[in-house]
Short mmCIF file of C-alpha atoms in Angstrom, two decimals:
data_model
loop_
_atom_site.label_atom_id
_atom_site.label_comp_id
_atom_site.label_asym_id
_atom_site.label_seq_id
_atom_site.Cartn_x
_atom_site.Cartn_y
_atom_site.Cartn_z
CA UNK A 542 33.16 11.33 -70.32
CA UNK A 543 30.18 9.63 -69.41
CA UNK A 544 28.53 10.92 -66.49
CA UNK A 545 25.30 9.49 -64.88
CA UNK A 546 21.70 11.49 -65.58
CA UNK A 547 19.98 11.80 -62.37
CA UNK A 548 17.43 9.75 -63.98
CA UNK A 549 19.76 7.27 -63.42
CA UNK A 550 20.30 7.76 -59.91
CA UNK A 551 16.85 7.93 -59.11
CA UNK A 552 15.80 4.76 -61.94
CA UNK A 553 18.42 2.49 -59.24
CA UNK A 554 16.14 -0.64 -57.47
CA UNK A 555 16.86 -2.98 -55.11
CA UNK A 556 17.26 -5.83 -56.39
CA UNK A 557 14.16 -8.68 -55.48
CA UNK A 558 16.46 -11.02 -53.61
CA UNK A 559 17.56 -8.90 -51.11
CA UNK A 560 14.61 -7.00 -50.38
CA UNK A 561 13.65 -10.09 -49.46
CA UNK A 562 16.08 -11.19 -47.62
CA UNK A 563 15.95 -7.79 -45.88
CA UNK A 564 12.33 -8.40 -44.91
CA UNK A 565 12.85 -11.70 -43.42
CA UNK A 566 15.48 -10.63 -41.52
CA UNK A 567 13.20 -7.37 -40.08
CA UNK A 568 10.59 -9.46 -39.32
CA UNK A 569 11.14 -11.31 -36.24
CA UNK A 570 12.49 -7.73 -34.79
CA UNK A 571 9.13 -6.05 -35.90
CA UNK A 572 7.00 -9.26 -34.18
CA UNK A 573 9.94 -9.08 -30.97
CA UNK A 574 9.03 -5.04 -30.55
CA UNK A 575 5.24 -5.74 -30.78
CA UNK A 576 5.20 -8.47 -28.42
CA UNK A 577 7.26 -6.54 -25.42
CA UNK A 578 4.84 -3.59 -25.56
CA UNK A 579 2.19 -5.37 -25.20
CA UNK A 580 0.77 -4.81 -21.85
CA UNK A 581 1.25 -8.56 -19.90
CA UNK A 582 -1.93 -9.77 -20.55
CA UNK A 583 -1.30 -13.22 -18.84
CA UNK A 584 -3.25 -13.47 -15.77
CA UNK A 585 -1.46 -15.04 -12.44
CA UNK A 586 -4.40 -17.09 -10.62
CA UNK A 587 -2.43 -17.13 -7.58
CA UNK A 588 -1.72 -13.57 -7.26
CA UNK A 589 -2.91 -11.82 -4.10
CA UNK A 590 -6.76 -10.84 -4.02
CA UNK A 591 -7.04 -12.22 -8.01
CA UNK A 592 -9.81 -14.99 -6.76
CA UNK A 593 -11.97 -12.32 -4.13
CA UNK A 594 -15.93 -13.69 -3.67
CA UNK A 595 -17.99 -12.06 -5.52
CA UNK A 596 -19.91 -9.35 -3.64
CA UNK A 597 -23.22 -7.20 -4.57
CA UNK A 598 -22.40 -3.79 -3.86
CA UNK A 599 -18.54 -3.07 -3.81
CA UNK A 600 -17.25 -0.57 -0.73
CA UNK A 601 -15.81 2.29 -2.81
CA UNK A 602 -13.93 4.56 -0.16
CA UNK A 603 -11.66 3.68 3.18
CA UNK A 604 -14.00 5.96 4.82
CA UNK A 605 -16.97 3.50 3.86
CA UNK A 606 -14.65 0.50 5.51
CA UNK A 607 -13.90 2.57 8.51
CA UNK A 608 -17.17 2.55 9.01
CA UNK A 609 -18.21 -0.99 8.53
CA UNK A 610 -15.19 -1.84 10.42
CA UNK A 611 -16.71 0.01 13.88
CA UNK A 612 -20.29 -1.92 13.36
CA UNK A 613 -18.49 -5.29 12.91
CA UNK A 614 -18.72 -7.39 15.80
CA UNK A 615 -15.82 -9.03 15.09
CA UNK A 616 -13.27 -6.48 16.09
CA UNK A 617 -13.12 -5.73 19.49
CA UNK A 618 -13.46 -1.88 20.50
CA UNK A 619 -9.61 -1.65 21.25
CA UNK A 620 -8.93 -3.01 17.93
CA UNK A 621 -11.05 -0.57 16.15
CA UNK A 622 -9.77 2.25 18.13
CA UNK A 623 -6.51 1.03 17.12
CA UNK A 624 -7.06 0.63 13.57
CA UNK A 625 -9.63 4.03 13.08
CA UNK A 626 -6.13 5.24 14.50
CA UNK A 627 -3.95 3.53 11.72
CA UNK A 628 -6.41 4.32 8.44
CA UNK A 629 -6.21 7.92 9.64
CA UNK A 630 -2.46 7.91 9.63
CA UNK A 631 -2.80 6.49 6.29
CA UNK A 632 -5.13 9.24 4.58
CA UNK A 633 -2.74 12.23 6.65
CA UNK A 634 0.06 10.87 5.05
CA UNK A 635 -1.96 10.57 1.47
CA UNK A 636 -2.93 13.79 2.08
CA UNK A 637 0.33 15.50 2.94
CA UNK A 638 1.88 13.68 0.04
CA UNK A 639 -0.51 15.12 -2.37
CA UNK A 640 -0.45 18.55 -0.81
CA UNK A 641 3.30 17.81 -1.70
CA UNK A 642 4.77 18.02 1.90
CA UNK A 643 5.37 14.43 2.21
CA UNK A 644 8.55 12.56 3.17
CA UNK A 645 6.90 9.40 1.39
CA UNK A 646 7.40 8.25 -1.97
CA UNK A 647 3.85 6.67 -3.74
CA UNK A 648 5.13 3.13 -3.81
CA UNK A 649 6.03 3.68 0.36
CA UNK A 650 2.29 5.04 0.54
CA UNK A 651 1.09 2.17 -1.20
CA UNK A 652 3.15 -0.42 0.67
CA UNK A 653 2.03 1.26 4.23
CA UNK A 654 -1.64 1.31 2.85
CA UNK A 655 -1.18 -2.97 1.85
CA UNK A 656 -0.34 -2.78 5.37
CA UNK A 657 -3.01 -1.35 6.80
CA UNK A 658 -5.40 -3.61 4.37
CA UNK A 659 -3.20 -6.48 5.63
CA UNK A 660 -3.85 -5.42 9.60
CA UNK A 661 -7.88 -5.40 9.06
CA UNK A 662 -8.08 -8.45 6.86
CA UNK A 663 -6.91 -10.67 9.54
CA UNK A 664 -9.12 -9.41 11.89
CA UNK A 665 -11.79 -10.30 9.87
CA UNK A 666 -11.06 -13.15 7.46
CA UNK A 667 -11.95 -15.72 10.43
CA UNK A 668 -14.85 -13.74 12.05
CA UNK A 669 -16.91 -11.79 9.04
CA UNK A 670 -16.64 -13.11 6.19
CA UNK A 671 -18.79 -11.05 4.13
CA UNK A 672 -16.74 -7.83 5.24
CA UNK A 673 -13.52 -9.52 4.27
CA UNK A 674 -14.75 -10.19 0.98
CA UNK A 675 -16.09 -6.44 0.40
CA UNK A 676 -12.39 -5.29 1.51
CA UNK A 677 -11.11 -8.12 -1.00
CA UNK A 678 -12.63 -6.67 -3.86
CA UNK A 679 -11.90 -3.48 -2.71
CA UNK A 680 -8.57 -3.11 -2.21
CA UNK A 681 -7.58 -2.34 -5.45
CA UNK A 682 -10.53 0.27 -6.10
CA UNK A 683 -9.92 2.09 -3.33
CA UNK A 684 -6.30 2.49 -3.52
CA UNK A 685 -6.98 3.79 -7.06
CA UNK A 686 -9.01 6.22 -5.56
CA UNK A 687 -6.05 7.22 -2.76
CA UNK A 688 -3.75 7.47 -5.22
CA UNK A 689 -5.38 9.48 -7.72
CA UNK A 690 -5.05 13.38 -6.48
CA UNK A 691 -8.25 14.66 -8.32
CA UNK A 692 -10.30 11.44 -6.76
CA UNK A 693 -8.52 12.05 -3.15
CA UNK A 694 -9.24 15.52 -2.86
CA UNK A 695 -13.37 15.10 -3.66
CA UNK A 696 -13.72 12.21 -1.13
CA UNK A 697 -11.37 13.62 1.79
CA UNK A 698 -11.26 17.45 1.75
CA UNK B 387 -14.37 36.11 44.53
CA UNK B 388 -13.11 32.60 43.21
CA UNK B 389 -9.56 31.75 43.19
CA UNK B 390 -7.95 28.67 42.73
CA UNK B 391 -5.50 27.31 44.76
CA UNK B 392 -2.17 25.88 42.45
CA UNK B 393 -0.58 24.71 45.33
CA UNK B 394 -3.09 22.63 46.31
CA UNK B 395 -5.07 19.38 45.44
CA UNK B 396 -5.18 18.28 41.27
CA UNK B 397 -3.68 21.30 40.63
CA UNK B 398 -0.35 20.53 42.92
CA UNK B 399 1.11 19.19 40.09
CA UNK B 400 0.18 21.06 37.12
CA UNK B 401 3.78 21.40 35.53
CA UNK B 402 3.66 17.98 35.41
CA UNK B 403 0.30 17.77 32.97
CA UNK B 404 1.61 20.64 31.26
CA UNK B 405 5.05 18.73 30.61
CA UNK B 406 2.41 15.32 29.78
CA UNK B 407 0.91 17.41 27.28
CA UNK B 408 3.47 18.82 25.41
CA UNK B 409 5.57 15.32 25.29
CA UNK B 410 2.51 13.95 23.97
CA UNK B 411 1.53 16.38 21.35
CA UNK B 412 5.23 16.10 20.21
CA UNK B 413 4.55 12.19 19.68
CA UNK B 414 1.79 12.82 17.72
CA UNK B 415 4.12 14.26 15.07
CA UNK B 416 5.23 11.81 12.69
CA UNK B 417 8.83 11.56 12.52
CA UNK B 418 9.23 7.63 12.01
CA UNK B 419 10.64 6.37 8.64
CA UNK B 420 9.00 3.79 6.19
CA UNK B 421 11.01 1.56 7.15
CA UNK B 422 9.94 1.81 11.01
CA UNK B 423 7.01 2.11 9.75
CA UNK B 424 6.73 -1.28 8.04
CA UNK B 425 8.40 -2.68 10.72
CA UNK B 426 5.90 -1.88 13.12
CA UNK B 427 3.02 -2.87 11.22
CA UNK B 428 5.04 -6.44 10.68
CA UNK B 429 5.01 -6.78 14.34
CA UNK B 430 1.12 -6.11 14.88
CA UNK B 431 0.26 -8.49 12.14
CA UNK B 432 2.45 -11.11 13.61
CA UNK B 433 1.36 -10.14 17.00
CA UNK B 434 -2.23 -10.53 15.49
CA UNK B 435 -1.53 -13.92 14.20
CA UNK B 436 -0.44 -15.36 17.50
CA UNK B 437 3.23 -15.56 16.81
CA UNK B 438 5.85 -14.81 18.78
CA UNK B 439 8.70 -12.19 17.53
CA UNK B 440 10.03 -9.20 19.82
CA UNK B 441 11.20 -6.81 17.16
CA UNK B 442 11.09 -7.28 13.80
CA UNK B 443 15.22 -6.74 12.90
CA UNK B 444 14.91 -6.86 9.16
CA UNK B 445 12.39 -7.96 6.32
CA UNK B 446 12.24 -8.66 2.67
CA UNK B 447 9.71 -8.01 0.58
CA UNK B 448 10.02 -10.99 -1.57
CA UNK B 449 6.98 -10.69 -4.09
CA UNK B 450 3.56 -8.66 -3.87
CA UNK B 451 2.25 -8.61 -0.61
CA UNK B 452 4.61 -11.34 0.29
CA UNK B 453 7.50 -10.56 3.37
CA UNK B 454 9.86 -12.21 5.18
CA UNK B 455 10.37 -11.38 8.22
CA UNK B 456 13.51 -11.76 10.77
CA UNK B 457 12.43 -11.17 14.43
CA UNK B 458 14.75 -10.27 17.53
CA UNK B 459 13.41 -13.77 19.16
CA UNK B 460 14.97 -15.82 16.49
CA UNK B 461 12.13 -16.88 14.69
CA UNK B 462 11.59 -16.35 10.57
CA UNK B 463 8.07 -15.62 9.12
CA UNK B 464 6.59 -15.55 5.55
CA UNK B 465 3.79 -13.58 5.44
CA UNK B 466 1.80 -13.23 2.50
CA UNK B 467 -1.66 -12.79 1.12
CA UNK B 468 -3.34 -15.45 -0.96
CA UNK B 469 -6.29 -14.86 -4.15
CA UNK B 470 -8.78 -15.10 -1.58
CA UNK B 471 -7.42 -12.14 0.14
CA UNK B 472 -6.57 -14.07 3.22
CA UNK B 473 -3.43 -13.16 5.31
CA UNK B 474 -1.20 -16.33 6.24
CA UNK B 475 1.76 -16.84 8.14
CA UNK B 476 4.02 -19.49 7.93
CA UNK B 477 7.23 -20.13 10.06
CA UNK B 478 10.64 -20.79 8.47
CA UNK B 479 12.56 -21.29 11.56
#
């Protein structure tokens, strides 16, 4: 009785061909898996805020809008009552949620805060134009900063 | 010795400021939902933009920064925010 040496086991190869057919075969999987983890690159030039003006010194905090918002002449002092009212809503809320006593989920924070953004920038985008383009470029950076518990609680405690 | 007089003058009617008070430090506790919350915010930026609406009865958030909005008057907004960061409204009614 013959019986196979594990020498011959181990001496077994794959034959050329189909390693090669195995490889073609992988490879548009492999490229397929790379691709979709790639963050998306692409950039959408008509997504909101993607073309802001350019400004010099961007506003870093909602406190610092606040407070270009009350020396703005073009709100009227009813409107920034009213809206000193809202962004203070906003960072209670922010700051229950990260206390963790909030009834809000992060994406509801961040849709309320949009909001908010969305309630100012009219006010302005007609009147002063070179505050609506510092709250352009900043309302990504500052929601960042909102959202971020470490960041939140060194600006607003 | 001062003493002041409760059934007279301002102070005639102090349960009244005492019932003022405490039915306005209970509104000052946040009970609304997100969704009311939305809602209402719809309604001052469409207020803002001149429109007319009511009540906002339902929305859709129909792409980033991008709603439409179904108002107890009948009328249909889009409301979005464009690169520039400028609010518009359009109506779809």
């Amino acid at each position: 009785m013959i019986r196979a040496t594990e020498n011959d086991k181990l001496s077994y190869r794959m034959p050329l061909v189909s390693r090669t057919k195995l490889v073609c075969c992988l490879f548009p999987v492999i490229v397929m898996a790379v691709f979709l983890s790639l963050p998306v690159i692409a950039h959408d030039p008509n997504a909101p805020r993607s073309g802001c003006p350019p400004v010099e010194e961007e506003i870093i905090d909602l406190q610092i809008l606040a407070d270009m918002l009350a020396n703005t002449k073009a709100v009227s002092l009813f409107t920034k009552l009213s809206l000193k009212k809202d962004i203070n809503k906003v960072l209670k809320r922010l700051n229950q949620f990260h206390d963790g006593k909030s009834n809000f989920t992060l994406e509801q924070l961040e849709e309320q805060y949009n909001l908010l953004l969305m309630k100012i920038a009219i006010h302005l985008q007609d009147n002063d134009l070179a505050l609506h383009r510092h709250l352009c470029n900043a309302w990504l950076v500052i929601w960042e900063d909102l959202r971020d518990f470490d960041r939140f609680k060194e600006q607003h405690s | 010795m001062i003493r002041l007089k409760f059934s007279t003058g301002l102070f005639r009617n102090w349960p009244i400021f005492i019932l003022f008070a405490v039915v306005t430090a209970a509104c000052e506790q946040e009970q609304a939902s997100h969704d009311d919350i939305v809602k209402a915010d719809l309604l001052v930026i469409i207020d803002s933009l001149g429109s007319p609406c009511g009540e906002v009865l339902e929305y859709q958030s129909n792409s980033e920064l991008g709603y439409l909005i179904h108002c107890k008057s009948g009328d249909e907004y889009l409301i979005s925010v464009d690169p520039q960061g400028r609010v518009g409204m359009e109506s779809r009614k």
